[in-house]
GROMACS .gro file of C-alpha atoms in nm:
model
  272
    1MET     CA    1   1.834   2.118  -2.101
    2ARG     CA    2   1.836   2.181  -1.738
    3ALA     CA    3   1.645   2.474  -1.578
    4PRO     CA    4   1.861   2.781  -1.501
    5ALA     CA    5   1.753   2.783  -1.138
    6PRO     CA    6   1.856   2.525  -0.901
    7ALA     CA    7   1.612   2.256  -0.774
    8TYR     CA    8   1.630   2.416  -0.433
    9THR     CA    9   1.843   2.668  -0.253
   10SER     CA   10   2.125   2.605  -0.023
   11ASN     CA   11   2.077   2.537   0.340
   12GLU     CA   12   2.344   2.774   0.447
   13GLY     CA   13   2.230   3.023   0.699
   14VAL     CA   14   1.886   2.877   0.744
   15ILE     CA   15   1.944   2.729   1.091
   16ASP     CA   16   2.115   3.062   1.214
   17THR     CA   17   1.824   3.270   1.083
   18ALA     CA   18   1.567   3.040   1.244
   19ARG     CA   19   1.762   3.051   1.570
   20ALA     CA   20   1.760   3.424   1.566
   21ALA     CA   21   1.390   3.449   1.486
   22LEU     CA   22   1.261   3.172   1.725
   23GLY     CA   23   1.484   3.211   2.019
   24GLY     CA   24   1.366   2.994   2.306
   25LEU     CA   25   1.094   2.833   2.092
   26LEU     CA   26   1.364   2.631   1.916
   27LEU     CA   27   1.472   2.319   2.090
   28ASP     CA   28   1.711   2.167   1.852
   29ALA     CA   29   1.819   2.210   1.489
   30VAL     CA   30   1.974   1.957   1.252
   31ASP     CA   31   2.109   1.986   0.892
   32ALA     CA   32   2.135   1.619   0.768
   33VAL     CA   33   2.108   1.452   0.428
   34GLY     CA   34   2.042   1.794   0.272
   35GLU     CA   35   1.744   1.864   0.483
   36VAL     CA   36   1.698   2.112   0.770
   37SER     CA   37   1.479   1.999   1.067
   38LEU     CA   38   1.376   2.211   1.345
   39ASN     CA   39   1.253   2.067   1.694
   40ILE     CA   40   1.002   2.312   1.838
   41ASP     CA   41   0.828   2.340   2.179
   42ARG     CA   42   0.498   2.169   2.134
   43GLU     CA   43   0.307   2.426   2.343
   44ARG     CA   44   0.428   2.720   2.141
   45LEU     CA   45   0.404   2.572   1.798
   46VAL     CA   46   0.160   2.831   1.664
   47GLU     CA   47   0.379   3.115   1.753
   48ALA     CA   48   0.681   2.937   1.600
   49MET     CA   49   0.494   2.876   1.286
   50THR     CA   50   0.383   3.231   1.250
   51LEU     CA   51   0.752   3.354   1.275
   52LEU     CA   52   0.866   3.102   1.019
   53ARG     CA   53   0.592   3.244   0.769
   54ASP     CA   54   0.650   3.596   0.842
   55THR     CA   55   1.019   3.660   0.921
   56PRO     CA   56   1.213   3.809   0.645
   57GLY     CA   57   1.480   3.544   0.523
   58LEU     CA   58   1.257   3.258   0.613
   59GLU     CA   59   0.910   3.313   0.466
   60TYR     CA   60   0.775   2.964   0.454
   61GLN     CA   61   0.429   3.052   0.310
   62GLN     CA   62   0.290   2.711   0.246
   63LEU     CA   63   0.224   2.399   0.452
   64MET     CA   64   0.270   2.092   0.232
   65GLU     CA   65   0.222   1.812   0.462
   66ILE     CA   66   0.180   1.677   0.813
   67ALA     CA   67   0.313   1.348   0.885
   68GLY     CA   68   0.339   1.122   1.205
   69ALA     CA   69   0.590   0.868   1.331
   70ASP     CA   70   0.564   0.631   1.631
   71TYR     CA   71   0.849   0.545   1.879
   72PRO     CA   72   0.676   0.332   2.148
   73GLN     CA   73   1.006   0.308   2.358
   74ARG     CA   74   0.996   0.679   2.415
   75GLU     CA   75   0.803   0.876   2.680
   76ASP     CA   76   0.677   1.115   2.405
   77ARG     CA   77   0.611   0.845   2.158
   78PHE     CA   78   0.483   1.046   1.862
   79ASP     CA   79   0.657   1.277   1.618
   80VAL     CA   80   0.448   1.524   1.432
   81CYS     CA   81   0.637   1.661   1.142
   82TYR     CA   82   0.536   1.971   0.942
   83HIS     CA   83   0.681   2.017   0.590
   84LEU     CA   84   0.697   2.382   0.494
   85LEU     CA   85   0.784   2.532   0.153
   86SER     CA   86   0.901   2.895   0.090
   87LEU     CA   87   0.804   3.004  -0.253
   88THR     CA   88   1.000   3.322  -0.254
   89ARG     CA   89   1.322   3.139  -0.148
   90ASN     CA   90   1.258   2.808  -0.317
   91HIS     CA   91   1.340   2.609  -0.001
   92ARG     CA   92   1.184   2.349   0.214
   93LEU     CA   93   1.198   2.300   0.595
   94ARG     CA   94   1.076   2.032   0.835
   95VAL     CA   95   0.939   2.132   1.177
   96ARG     CA   96   0.897   1.864   1.447
   97VAL     CA   97   0.703   1.845   1.773
   98MET     CA   98   0.680   1.547   2.006
   99THR     CA   99   0.381   1.431   2.212
  100ASP     CA  100   0.205   1.120   2.364
  101GLU     CA  101  -0.148   0.977   2.353
  102VAL     CA  102  -0.272   1.242   2.607
  103LYS     CA  103  -0.095   1.564   2.553
  104PRO     CA  104  -0.256   1.759   2.251
  105VAL     CA  105  -0.075   1.953   1.990
  106PRO     CA  106  -0.196   2.303   1.903
  107SER     CA  107  -0.371   2.318   1.571
  108VAL     CA  108  -0.226   2.546   1.294
  109THR     CA  109  -0.565   2.574   1.108
  110GLY     CA  110  -0.557   2.938   1.187
  111ILE     CA  111  -0.241   2.992   0.979
  112TRP     CA  112  -0.304   2.737   0.703
  113PRO     CA  113  -0.663   2.622   0.681
  114VAL     CA  114  -0.544   2.301   0.478
  115ALA     CA  115  -0.404   2.171   0.807
  116GLY     CA  116  -0.752   2.070   0.902
  117TRP     CA  117  -0.753   1.772   0.674
  118LEU     CA  118  -0.385   1.689   0.743
  119GLU     CA  119  -0.441   1.703   1.125
  120ARG     CA  120  -0.738   1.469   1.085
  121GLU     CA  121  -0.526   1.201   0.906
  122VAL     CA  122  -0.253   1.217   1.180
  123TYR     CA  123  -0.532   1.178   1.444
  124ASP     CA  124  -0.690   0.899   1.263
  125LEU     CA  125  -0.379   0.699   1.196
  126TYR     CA  126  -0.191   0.763   1.523
  127GLY     CA  127  -0.438   0.898   1.770
  128VAL     CA  128  -0.261   1.238   1.818
  129LEU     CA  129  -0.494   1.500   1.963
  130PHE     CA  130  -0.497   1.856   1.816
  131THR     CA  131  -0.640   2.142   2.022
  132GLY     CA  132  -0.811   2.410   1.811
  133ASN     CA  133  -0.921   2.177   1.522
  134THR     CA  134  -1.301   2.217   1.513
  135ASP     CA  135  -1.367   1.896   1.309
  136LEU     CA  136  -1.118   1.646   1.458
  137ARG     CA  137  -1.261   1.324   1.333
  138ARG     CA  138  -1.148   1.019   1.145
  139ILE     CA  139  -1.087   1.067   0.770
  140LEU     CA  140  -0.945   0.744   0.635
  141THR     CA  141  -1.084   0.461   0.842
  142ASP     CA  142  -1.438   0.349   0.866
  143TYR     CA  143  -1.706   0.458   1.109
  144GLY     CA  144  -1.667   0.295   1.453
  145PHE     CA  145  -1.312   0.181   1.370
  146ARG     CA  146  -1.130   0.075   1.681
  147GLY     CA  147  -0.764   0.174   1.733
  148HIS     CA  148  -0.514   0.371   1.513
  149PRO     CA  149  -0.359   0.164   1.234
  150LEU     CA  150  -0.019   0.309   1.200
  151ARG     CA  151   0.072   0.268   1.576
  152LYS     CA  152   0.356   0.020   1.620
  153ASP     CA  153   0.150  -0.173   1.889
  154PHE     CA  154  -0.151  -0.209   1.654
  155PRO     CA  155  -0.217  -0.576   1.554
  156LEU     CA  156  -0.156  -0.661   1.201
  157THR     CA  157  -0.504  -0.833   1.175
  158GLY     CA  158  -0.688  -0.550   1.353
  159TYR     CA  159  -0.959  -0.594   1.607
  160VAL     CA  160  -1.269  -0.649   1.403
  161GLU     CA  161  -1.350  -0.722   1.039
  162MET     CA  162  -1.636  -0.590   0.835
  163ARG     CA  163  -1.856  -0.765   0.595
  164TYR     CA  164  -2.196  -0.747   0.427
  165SER     CA  165  -2.440  -0.975   0.591
  166GLU     CA  166  -2.719  -1.127   0.344
  167GLU     CA  167  -2.919  -1.228   0.658
  168ALA     CA  168  -2.920  -0.896   0.820
  169LYS     CA  169  -2.906  -0.704   0.484
  170ARG     CA  170  -2.641  -0.451   0.623
  171VAL     CA  171  -2.274  -0.414   0.708
  172VAL     CA  172  -2.177  -0.601   1.016
  173TYR     CA  173  -1.871  -0.600   1.238
  174GLU     CA  174  -1.727  -0.926   1.377
  175PRO     CA  175  -1.424  -1.056   1.549
  176VAL     CA  176  -1.135  -1.123   1.312
  177LYS     CA  177  -1.155  -1.479   1.178
  178LEU     CA  178  -0.834  -1.606   1.018
  179ALA     CA  179  -0.880  -1.827   0.706
  180GLN     CA  180  -0.605  -2.056   0.837
  181ASP     CA  181  -0.391  -2.102   1.149
  182PHE     CA  182  -0.052  -1.914   1.151
  183ARG     CA  183   0.204  -2.164   1.003
  184THR     CA  184   0.577  -2.169   1.046
  185PHE     CA  185   0.770  -2.098   0.737
  186ASP     CA  186   1.142  -2.157   0.655
  187PHE     CA  187   1.366  -2.010   0.391
  188THR     CA  188   1.427  -2.349   0.205
  189SER     CA  189   1.393  -2.307  -0.165
  190PRO     CA  190   1.058  -2.399  -0.301
  191TRP     CA  191   1.219  -2.558  -0.602
  192GLU     CA  192   1.412  -2.814  -0.393
  193GLY     CA  193   1.153  -2.876  -0.130
  194ALA     CA  194   1.185  -2.895   0.250
  195GLU     CA  195   1.373  -3.163   0.441
  196TYR     CA  196   1.063  -3.261   0.628
  197VAL     CA  197   0.735  -3.391   0.519
  198LEU     CA  198   0.421  -3.156   0.577
  199PRO     CA  199   0.112  -3.321   0.740
  200GLY     CA  200  -0.085  -3.501   0.476
  201ASP     CA  201   0.200  -3.535   0.219
  202GLU     CA  202   0.338  -3.863   0.368
  203LYS     CA  203   0.092  -4.054   0.146
  204ALA     CA  204   0.200  -3.878  -0.176
  205LYS     CA  205   0.499  -4.016  -0.368
  206LEU     CA  206   0.403  -3.860  -0.699
  207PRO     CA  207   0.213  -3.556  -0.806
  208GLU     CA  208  -0.151  -3.610  -0.829
  209ALA     CA  209  -0.153  -3.456  -1.179
  210LYS     CA  210   0.055  -3.229  -1.413
  211GLY     CA  211   0.158  -2.930  -1.207
  212ALA     CA  212   0.042  -3.047  -0.868
  213PRO     CA  213   0.256  -2.968  -0.570
  214THR     CA  214   0.489  -3.243  -0.440
  215PRO     CA  215   0.697  -3.283  -0.107
  216LEU     CA  216   0.980  -3.438  -0.312
  217LYS     CA  217   1.279  -3.271  -0.411
  218ALA     CA  218   1.367  -3.178  -0.763
  219ASP     CA  219   1.590  -3.478  -0.833
  220GLU     CA  220   1.327  -3.727  -0.712
  221VAL     CA  221   1.025  -3.593  -0.886
  222THR     CA  222   0.894  -3.788  -1.184
  223LYS     CA  223   0.633  -3.644  -1.405
  224ALA     CA  224   0.295  -3.795  -1.361
  225ASP     CA  225   0.245  -3.896  -1.727
  226ALA     CA  226   0.590  -4.048  -1.746
  227ALA     CA  227   0.532  -4.258  -1.428
  228GLN     CA  228   0.202  -4.397  -1.553
  229THR     CA  229   0.311  -4.462  -1.930
  230PRO     CA  230   0.559  -4.746  -1.989
  231LYS     CA  231   0.879  -4.641  -2.153
  232ASP     CA  232   0.885  -4.918  -2.410
  233ALA     CA  233   0.528  -4.875  -2.519
  234PRO     CA  234   0.513  -4.839  -2.896
  235THR     CA  235   0.393  -4.478  -3.014
  236GLU     CA  236   0.156  -4.481  -3.307
  237VAL     CA  237   0.222  -4.200  -3.561
  238LYS     CA  238  -0.087  -4.093  -3.747
  239THR     CA  239  -0.048  -3.908  -4.073
  240THR     CA  240  -0.306  -3.763  -4.307
  241GLU     CA  241  -0.257  -3.744  -4.686
  242SER     CA  242  -0.562  -3.531  -4.769
  243THR     CA  243  -0.843  -3.362  -4.612
  244ALA     CA  244  -1.085  -3.633  -4.713
  245GLN     CA  245  -0.917  -3.871  -4.460
  246SER     CA  246  -0.957  -3.639  -4.175
  247GLY     CA  247  -1.304  -3.524  -4.263
  248ALA     CA  248  -1.198  -3.157  -4.208
  249GLY     CA  249  -1.281  -3.052  -4.551
  250LYS     CA  250  -1.330  -3.153  -4.927
  251PRO     CA  251  -1.060  -3.327  -5.137
  252HIS     CA  252  -1.054  -3.022  -5.365
  253PRO     CA  253  -1.224  -2.693  -5.363
  254HIS     CA  254  -1.472  -2.772  -5.639
  255ALA     CA  255  -1.584  -3.115  -5.508
  256GLY     CA  256  -1.951  -3.170  -5.423
  257PRO     CA  257  -2.275  -3.038  -5.590
  258THR     CA  258  -2.302  -2.686  -5.710
  259PRO     CA  259  -2.516  -2.466  -5.473
  260VAL     CA  260  -2.822  -2.316  -5.619
  261ASN     CA  261  -2.797  -1.939  -5.702
  262PRO     CA  262  -3.105  -1.777  -5.533
  263ASP     CA  263  -3.076  -1.488  -5.786
  264VAL     CA  264  -3.146  -1.697  -6.093
  265VAL     CA  265  -3.491  -1.791  -6.199
  266PRO     CA  266  -3.506  -2.125  -6.385
  267SER     CA  267  -3.711  -2.133  -6.710
  268LYS     CA  268  -3.978  -2.397  -6.782
  269GLY     CA  269  -3.841  -2.731  -6.855
  270GLN     CA  270  -3.524  -2.662  -6.668
  271ASN     CA  271  -3.428  -2.877  -6.372
  272GLN     CA  272  -3.506  -2.698  -6.051
   0.00000   0.00000   0.00000
């Protein structure tokens, strides 16, 4: 049975109400894929958020999330997106501001204290600065981490790697050491094999053992045991008629001497 109330209210009239309340603070508004997004002037973010929280007909009381996005080709490469929830109207709203590596974004911790943790996350992963946040430090990466992992220009392998050194008896940071050189892979089916021979495979015509990899194609592969065993060799079939022949048990359950019962005391003259 579905709930009598809808999952969320309609977006109808939200942009008009927000435009009337925000005025020049609102740079652009979009209603797409069922969501309303407002682009706000970065320097006046706190003023706009206060109006979105307190204006009748909007009343977005809760800050649910702060997310970042990186577009390196833009001058203001970072998007900082605030996801708001109105409990009284059962509606969600996204507010977006744009910035770069230098220009800070005003902190909204004075409106929603939970923003302190969320702003630290965006700072840690993207390097976006927030003015007014009294505890702006990393929250997900390790102490002394270099760079910001979610930037589009951050190397996939990072700058340094961390490990515990038995010699130094502490955690050490070292330049990244790859276990193997980068290799060129193609999209040839691994079941058919590549058209070329990989270095070191030119000596192998058969698998080294069952299940070993081979450079040959599927129709050229011969099983290791089939290649080493002659096809015409006679096969000896062994059968067992009873357990006495295999040594795995007695010919019948009562065979052999009867075990001595430790609970029975023999009388005089009786065999022990």
